mmCIF file with all atom_site columns, C-alpha atoms in Angstrom:
data_model
loop_
_atom_site.group_PDB
_atom_site.id
_atom_site.type_symbol
_atom_site.label_atom_id
_atom_site.label_alt_id
_atom_site.label_comp_id
_atom_site.label_asym_id
_atom_site.label_entity_id
_atom_site.label_seq_id
_atom_site.pdbx_PDB_ins_code
_atom_site.Cartn_x
_atom_site.Cartn_y
_atom_site.Cartn_z
_atom_site.occupancy
_atom_site.B_iso_or_equiv
_atom_site.pdbx_formal_charge
_atom_site.auth_seq_id
_atom_site.auth_comp_id
_atom_site.auth_asym_id
_atom_site.auth_atom_id
_atom_site.pdbx_PDB_model_num
ATOM 1   C CA . UNK Z 1 1   ? 23.035 4.844  -3.778  1.00 38.00 ? 183 UNK Z CA 1
ATOM 2   C CA . UNK Z 1 2   ? 22.428 7.602  -6.835  1.00 39.00 ? 184 UNK Z CA 1
ATOM 3   C CA . UNK Z 1 3   ? 22.340 6.965  -10.572 1.00 39.00 ? 185 UNK Z CA 1
ATOM 4   C CA . UNK Z 1 4   ? 22.489 9.689  -13.173 1.00 41.00 ? 186 UNK Z CA 1
ATOM 5   C CA . UNK Z 1 5   ? 20.733 8.341  -16.464 1.00 42.00 ? 187 UNK Z CA 1
ATOM 6   C CA . UNK Z 1 6   ? 20.496 11.224 -19.310 1.00 43.00 ? 188 UNK Z CA 1
ATOM 7   C CA . UNK Z 1 7   ? 18.488 11.068 -21.819 1.00 43.00 ? 189 UNK Z CA 1
ATOM 8   C CA . UNK Z 1 8   ? 17.064 13.624 -24.533 1.00 43.00 ? 190 UNK Z CA 1
ATOM 9   C CA . UNK Z 1 9   ? 14.042 14.172 -25.910 1.00 45.00 ? 191 UNK Z CA 1
ATOM 10  C CA . UNK Z 1 10  ? 12.672 16.838 -28.342 1.00 45.00 ? 192 UNK Z CA 1
ATOM 11  C CA . UNK Z 1 11  ? 10.662 19.051 -26.559 1.00 44.00 ? 193 UNK Z CA 1
ATOM 12  C CA . UNK Z 1 12  ? 6.980  18.956 -25.246 1.00 49.00 ? 194 UNK Z CA 1
ATOM 13  C CA . UNK Z 1 13  ? 3.979  21.200 -24.010 1.00 49.00 ? 195 UNK Z CA 1
ATOM 14  C CA . UNK Z 1 14  ? 4.917  20.539 -19.928 1.00 49.00 ? 196 UNK Z CA 1
ATOM 15  C CA . UNK Z 1 15  ? 2.168  22.974 -19.027 1.00 52.00 ? 197 UNK Z CA 1
ATOM 16  C CA . UNK Z 1 16  ? -0.821 20.626 -19.518 1.00 54.00 ? 198 UNK Z CA 1
ATOM 17  C CA . UNK Z 1 17  ? 0.938  17.774 -18.077 1.00 58.00 ? 199 UNK Z CA 1
ATOM 18  C CA . UNK Z 1 18  ? -1.390 17.624 -14.619 1.00 68.00 ? 200 UNK Z CA 1
ATOM 19  C CA . UNK Z 1 19  ? -0.066 15.569 -11.583 1.00 72.00 ? 201 UNK Z CA 1
ATOM 20  C CA . UNK Z 1 20  ? -0.161 16.853 -8.125  1.00 76.00 ? 202 UNK Z CA 1
ATOM 21  C CA . UNK Z 1 21  ? 1.742  15.884 -4.944  1.00 82.00 ? 203 UNK Z CA 1
ATOM 22  C CA . UNK Z 1 22  ? -0.009 12.950 -3.013  1.00 79.00 ? 204 UNK Z CA 1
ATOM 23  C CA . UNK Z 1 23  ? -1.369 11.403 -6.957  1.00 82.00 ? 205 UNK Z CA 1
ATOM 24  C CA . UNK Z 1 24  ? -0.092 7.977  -7.840  1.00 81.00 ? 206 UNK Z CA 1
ATOM 25  C CA . UNK Z 1 25  ? 1.162  7.555  -11.554 1.00 73.00 ? 207 UNK Z CA 1
ATOM 26  C CA . UNK Z 1 26  ? 1.859  3.728  -11.968 1.00 72.00 ? 208 UNK Z CA 1
ATOM 27  C CA . UNK Z 1 27  ? 3.367  2.239  -8.579  1.00 76.00 ? 209 UNK Z CA 1
ATOM 28  C CA . UNK Z 1 28  ? 4.762  5.597  -7.205  1.00 82.00 ? 210 UNK Z CA 1
ATOM 29  C CA . UNK Z 1 29  ? 3.831  8.436  -5.032  1.00 89.00 ? 211 UNK Z CA 1
ATOM 30  C CA . UNK Z 1 30  ? 4.188  12.036 -6.156  1.00 90.00 ? 212 UNK Z CA 1
ATOM 31  C CA . UNK Z 1 31  ? 5.853  13.749 -3.046  1.00 94.00 ? 213 UNK Z CA 1
ATOM 32  C CA . UNK Z 1 32  ? 7.244  16.896 -4.703  1.00 90.00 ? 214 UNK Z CA 1
ATOM 33  C CA . UNK Z 1 33  ? 6.679  18.740 -7.743  1.00 89.00 ? 215 UNK Z CA 1
ATOM 34  C CA . UNK Z 1 34  ? 8.214  22.080 -9.366  1.00 89.00 ? 216 UNK Z CA 1
ATOM 35  C CA . UNK Z 1 35  ? 8.015  23.734 -12.450 1.00 85.00 ? 217 UNK Z CA 1
ATOM 36  C CA . UNK Z 1 36  ? 10.662 21.582 -13.928 1.00 86.00 ? 218 UNK Z CA 1
ATOM 37  C CA . UNK Z 1 37  ? 11.738 18.356 -11.254 1.00 89.00 ? 219 UNK Z CA 1
ATOM 38  C CA . UNK Z 1 38  ? 9.440  15.565 -10.096 1.00 87.00 ? 220 UNK Z CA 1
ATOM 39  C CA . UNK Z 1 39  ? 10.117 13.860 -6.662  1.00 92.00 ? 221 UNK Z CA 1
ATOM 40  C CA . UNK Z 1 40  ? 8.578  10.510 -6.688  1.00 90.00 ? 222 UNK Z CA 1
ATOM 41  C CA . UNK Z 1 41  ? 9.111  7.378  -4.571  1.00 92.00 ? 223 UNK Z CA 1
ATOM 42  C CA . UNK Z 1 42  ? 7.241  4.839  -2.312  1.00 91.00 ? 224 UNK Z CA 1
ATOM 43  C CA . UNK Z 1 43  ? 7.775  4.186  1.687   1.00 92.00 ? 225 UNK Z CA 1
ATOM 44  C CA . UNK Z 1 44  ? 7.599  0.525  2.951   1.00 92.00 ? 226 UNK Z CA 1
ATOM 45  C CA . UNK Z 1 45  ? 8.982  -0.095 6.571   1.00 95.00 ? 227 UNK Z CA 1
ATOM 46  C CA . UNK Z 1 46  ? 12.074 -1.406 5.585   1.00 95.00 ? 228 UNK Z CA 1
ATOM 47  C CA . UNK Z 1 47  ? 13.111 1.343  2.894   1.00 94.00 ? 229 UNK Z CA 1
ATOM 48  C CA . UNK Z 1 48  ? 12.234 4.417  1.656   1.00 94.00 ? 230 UNK Z CA 1
ATOM 49  C CA . UNK Z 1 49  ? 12.483 5.007  -1.939  1.00 90.00 ? 231 UNK Z CA 1
ATOM 50  C CA . UNK Z 1 50  ? 12.826 8.279  -4.133  1.00 92.00 ? 232 UNK Z CA 1
ATOM 51  C CA . UNK Z 1 51  ? 13.620 9.271  -7.330  1.00 88.00 ? 233 UNK Z CA 1
ATOM 52  C CA . UNK Z 1 52  ? 13.949 13.111 -9.237  1.00 89.00 ? 234 UNK Z CA 1
ATOM 53  C CA . UNK Z 1 53  ? 12.835 13.701 -12.632 1.00 84.00 ? 235 UNK Z CA 1
ATOM 54  C CA . UNK Z 1 54  ? 14.687 17.020 -13.627 1.00 85.00 ? 236 UNK Z CA 1
ATOM 55  C CA . UNK Z 1 55  ? 13.785 18.513 -16.896 1.00 83.00 ? 237 UNK Z CA 1
ATOM 56  C CA . UNK Z 1 56  ? 16.296 21.250 -18.157 1.00 81.00 ? 238 UNK Z CA 1
ATOM 57  C CA . UNK Z 1 57  ? 16.431 22.761 -21.954 1.00 78.00 ? 239 UNK Z CA 1
ATOM 58  C CA . UNK Z 1 58  ? 19.418 22.236 -23.776 1.00 76.00 ? 240 UNK Z CA 1
ATOM 59  C CA . UNK Z 1 59  ? 20.938 25.844 -24.993 1.00 75.00 ? 241 UNK Z CA 1
ATOM 60  C CA . UNK Z 1 60  ? 22.290 24.565 -28.016 1.00 71.00 ? 242 UNK Z CA 1
ATOM 61  C CA . UNK Z 1 61  ? 20.375 25.822 -30.430 1.00 70.00 ? 243 UNK Z CA 1
ATOM 62  C CA . UNK Z 1 62  ? 18.165 23.360 -30.704 1.00 70.00 ? 244 UNK Z CA 1
ATOM 63  C CA . UNK Z 1 63  ? 14.320 22.191 -29.633 1.00 69.00 ? 245 UNK Z CA 1
ATOM 64  C CA . UNK Z 1 64  ? 15.434 19.807 -27.001 1.00 73.00 ? 246 UNK Z CA 1
ATOM 65  C CA . UNK Z 1 65  ? 15.085 18.670 -23.714 1.00 75.00 ? 247 UNK Z CA 1
ATOM 66  C CA . UNK Z 1 66  ? 17.569 16.653 -21.089 1.00 76.00 ? 248 UNK Z CA 1
ATOM 67  C CA . UNK Z 1 67  ? 16.069 14.506 -18.298 1.00 77.00 ? 249 UNK Z CA 1
ATOM 68  C CA . UNK Z 1 68  ? 17.652 13.680 -15.065 1.00 81.00 ? 250 UNK Z CA 1
ATOM 69  C CA . UNK Z 1 69  ? 16.691 10.669 -13.257 1.00 82.00 ? 251 UNK Z CA 1
ATOM 70  C CA . UNK Z 1 70  ? 18.336 10.793 -9.789  1.00 86.00 ? 252 UNK Z CA 1
ATOM 71  C CA . UNK Z 1 71  ? 17.479 7.797  -7.706  1.00 87.00 ? 253 UNK Z CA 1
ATOM 72  C CA . UNK Z 1 72  ? 17.944 7.449  -3.405  1.00 91.00 ? 254 UNK Z CA 1
ATOM 73  C CA . UNK Z 1 73  ? 17.680 4.104  -1.473  1.00 92.00 ? 255 UNK Z CA 1
ATOM 74  C CA . UNK Z 1 74  ? 17.325 4.820  2.562   1.00 95.00 ? 256 UNK Z CA 1
ATOM 75  C CA . UNK Z 1 75  ? 17.435 1.239  4.504   1.00 96.00 ? 257 UNK Z CA 1
ATOM 76  C CA . UNK Z 1 76  ? 15.351 1.062  7.459   1.00 97.00 ? 258 UNK Z CA 1
ATOM 77  C CA . UNK Z 1 77  ? 16.439 -1.743 8.890   1.00 96.00 ? 259 UNK Z CA 1
ATOM 78  C CA . UNK Z 1 78  ? 18.500 -5.121 7.903   1.00 96.00 ? 260 UNK Z CA 1
ATOM 79  C CA . UNK Z 1 79  ? 15.519 -6.293 5.805   1.00 95.00 ? 261 UNK Z CA 1
ATOM 80  C CA . UNK Z 1 80  ? 15.565 -2.874 3.721   1.00 94.00 ? 262 UNK Z CA 1
ATOM 81  C CA . UNK Z 1 81  ? 19.359 -4.054 2.676   1.00 94.00 ? 263 UNK Z CA 1
ATOM 82  C CA . UNK Z 1 82  ? 18.456 -7.886 2.330   1.00 95.00 ? 264 UNK Z CA 1
ATOM 83  C CA . UNK Z 1 83  ? 15.756 -6.959 -0.164  1.00 91.00 ? 265 UNK Z CA 1
ATOM 84  C CA . UNK Z 1 84  ? 17.811 -4.435 -1.885  1.00 91.00 ? 266 UNK Z CA 1
ATOM 85  C CA . UNK Z 1 85  ? 21.085 -6.976 -2.858  1.00 91.00 ? 267 UNK Z CA 1
ATOM 86  C CA . UNK Z 1 86  ? 20.112 -8.932 -5.289  1.00 91.00 ? 268 UNK Z CA 1
ATOM 87  C CA . UNK Z 1 87  ? 18.396 -6.002 -7.109  1.00 87.00 ? 269 UNK Z CA 1
ATOM 88  C CA . UNK Z 1 88  ? 21.368 -3.622 -6.985  1.00 85.00 ? 270 UNK Z CA 1
ATOM 89  C CA . UNK Z 1 89  ? 22.571 -5.211 -10.061 1.00 85.00 ? 271 UNK Z CA 1
ATOM 90  C CA . UNK Z 1 90  ? 19.846 -4.699 -11.882 1.00 86.00 ? 272 UNK Z CA 1
ATOM 91  C CA . UNK Z 1 91  ? 18.573 -1.320 -10.382 1.00 82.00 ? 273 UNK Z CA 1
ATOM 92  C CA . UNK Z 1 92  ? 20.119 0.844  -13.586 1.00 81.00 ? 274 UNK Z CA 1
ATOM 93  C CA . UNK Z 1 93  ? 18.499 -1.344 -16.357 1.00 84.00 ? 275 UNK Z CA 1
ATOM 94  C CA . UNK Z 1 94  ? 14.615 -1.122 -14.023 1.00 79.00 ? 276 UNK Z CA 1
ATOM 95  C CA . UNK Z 1 95  ? 15.494 2.621  -13.920 1.00 77.00 ? 277 UNK Z CA 1
ATOM 96  C CA . UNK Z 1 96  ? 15.741 3.546  -17.053 1.00 78.00 ? 278 UNK Z CA 1
ATOM 97  C CA . UNK Z 1 97  ? 12.999 0.432  -18.383 1.00 81.00 ? 279 UNK Z CA 1
ATOM 98  C CA . UNK Z 1 98  ? 10.412 2.287  -15.476 1.00 75.00 ? 280 UNK Z CA 1
ATOM 99  C CA . UNK Z 1 99  ? 11.447 5.441  -16.831 1.00 74.00 ? 281 UNK Z CA 1
ATOM 100 C CA . UNK Z 1 100 ? 10.924 4.958  -20.569 1.00 78.00 ? 282 UNK Z CA 1
ATOM 101 C CA . UNK Z 1 101 ? 7.312  3.426  -19.963 1.00 77.00 ? 283 UNK Z CA 1
ATOM 102 C CA . UNK Z 1 102 ? 6.574  6.696  -17.611 1.00 69.00 ? 284 UNK Z CA 1
ATOM 103 C CA . UNK Z 1 103 ? 7.181  9.094  -20.302 1.00 71.00 ? 285 UNK Z CA 1
ATOM 104 C CA . UNK Z 1 104 ? 5.050  6.810  -22.648 1.00 75.00 ? 286 UNK Z CA 1
ATOM 105 C CA . UNK Z 1 105 ? 2.363  6.740  -20.326 1.00 71.00 ? 287 UNK Z CA 1
ATOM 106 C CA . UNK Z 1 106 ? 2.712  10.599 -19.990 1.00 64.00 ? 288 UNK Z CA 1
ATOM 107 C CA . UNK Z 1 107 ? 2.891  11.042 -24.065 1.00 67.00 ? 289 UNK Z CA 1
ATOM 108 C CA . UNK Z 1 108 ? -0.281 8.973  -24.357 1.00 70.00 ? 290 UNK Z CA 1
ATOM 109 C CA . UNK Z 1 109 ? -2.281 10.964 -21.699 1.00 59.00 ? 291 UNK Z CA 1
ATOM 110 C CA . UNK Z 1 110 ? -1.790 14.187 -24.038 1.00 53.00 ? 292 UNK Z CA 1
#
């Protein structure tokens, strides 16, 4: 399942953001970090969950950036599917709320 969410923020200095693969941010582990993307998630014996935070500059003469969040879930067994079934209708709401919470936490640490 994939969901993309796009929001606009004023451009911030992201170079000072120190967060390396293997570290935790809130409840998620960072797996990969590039100049403009973080891939985070969690694994358990029932499912693997990943999400990508992609930061893009908007080239329309403003100083804005776009954050695109894409999620993916891999089910490892029937229990993983059963667990996700009641979560699925609320998934987009949960993802948006979590993204806003993470952005607030990152901005406080600057």
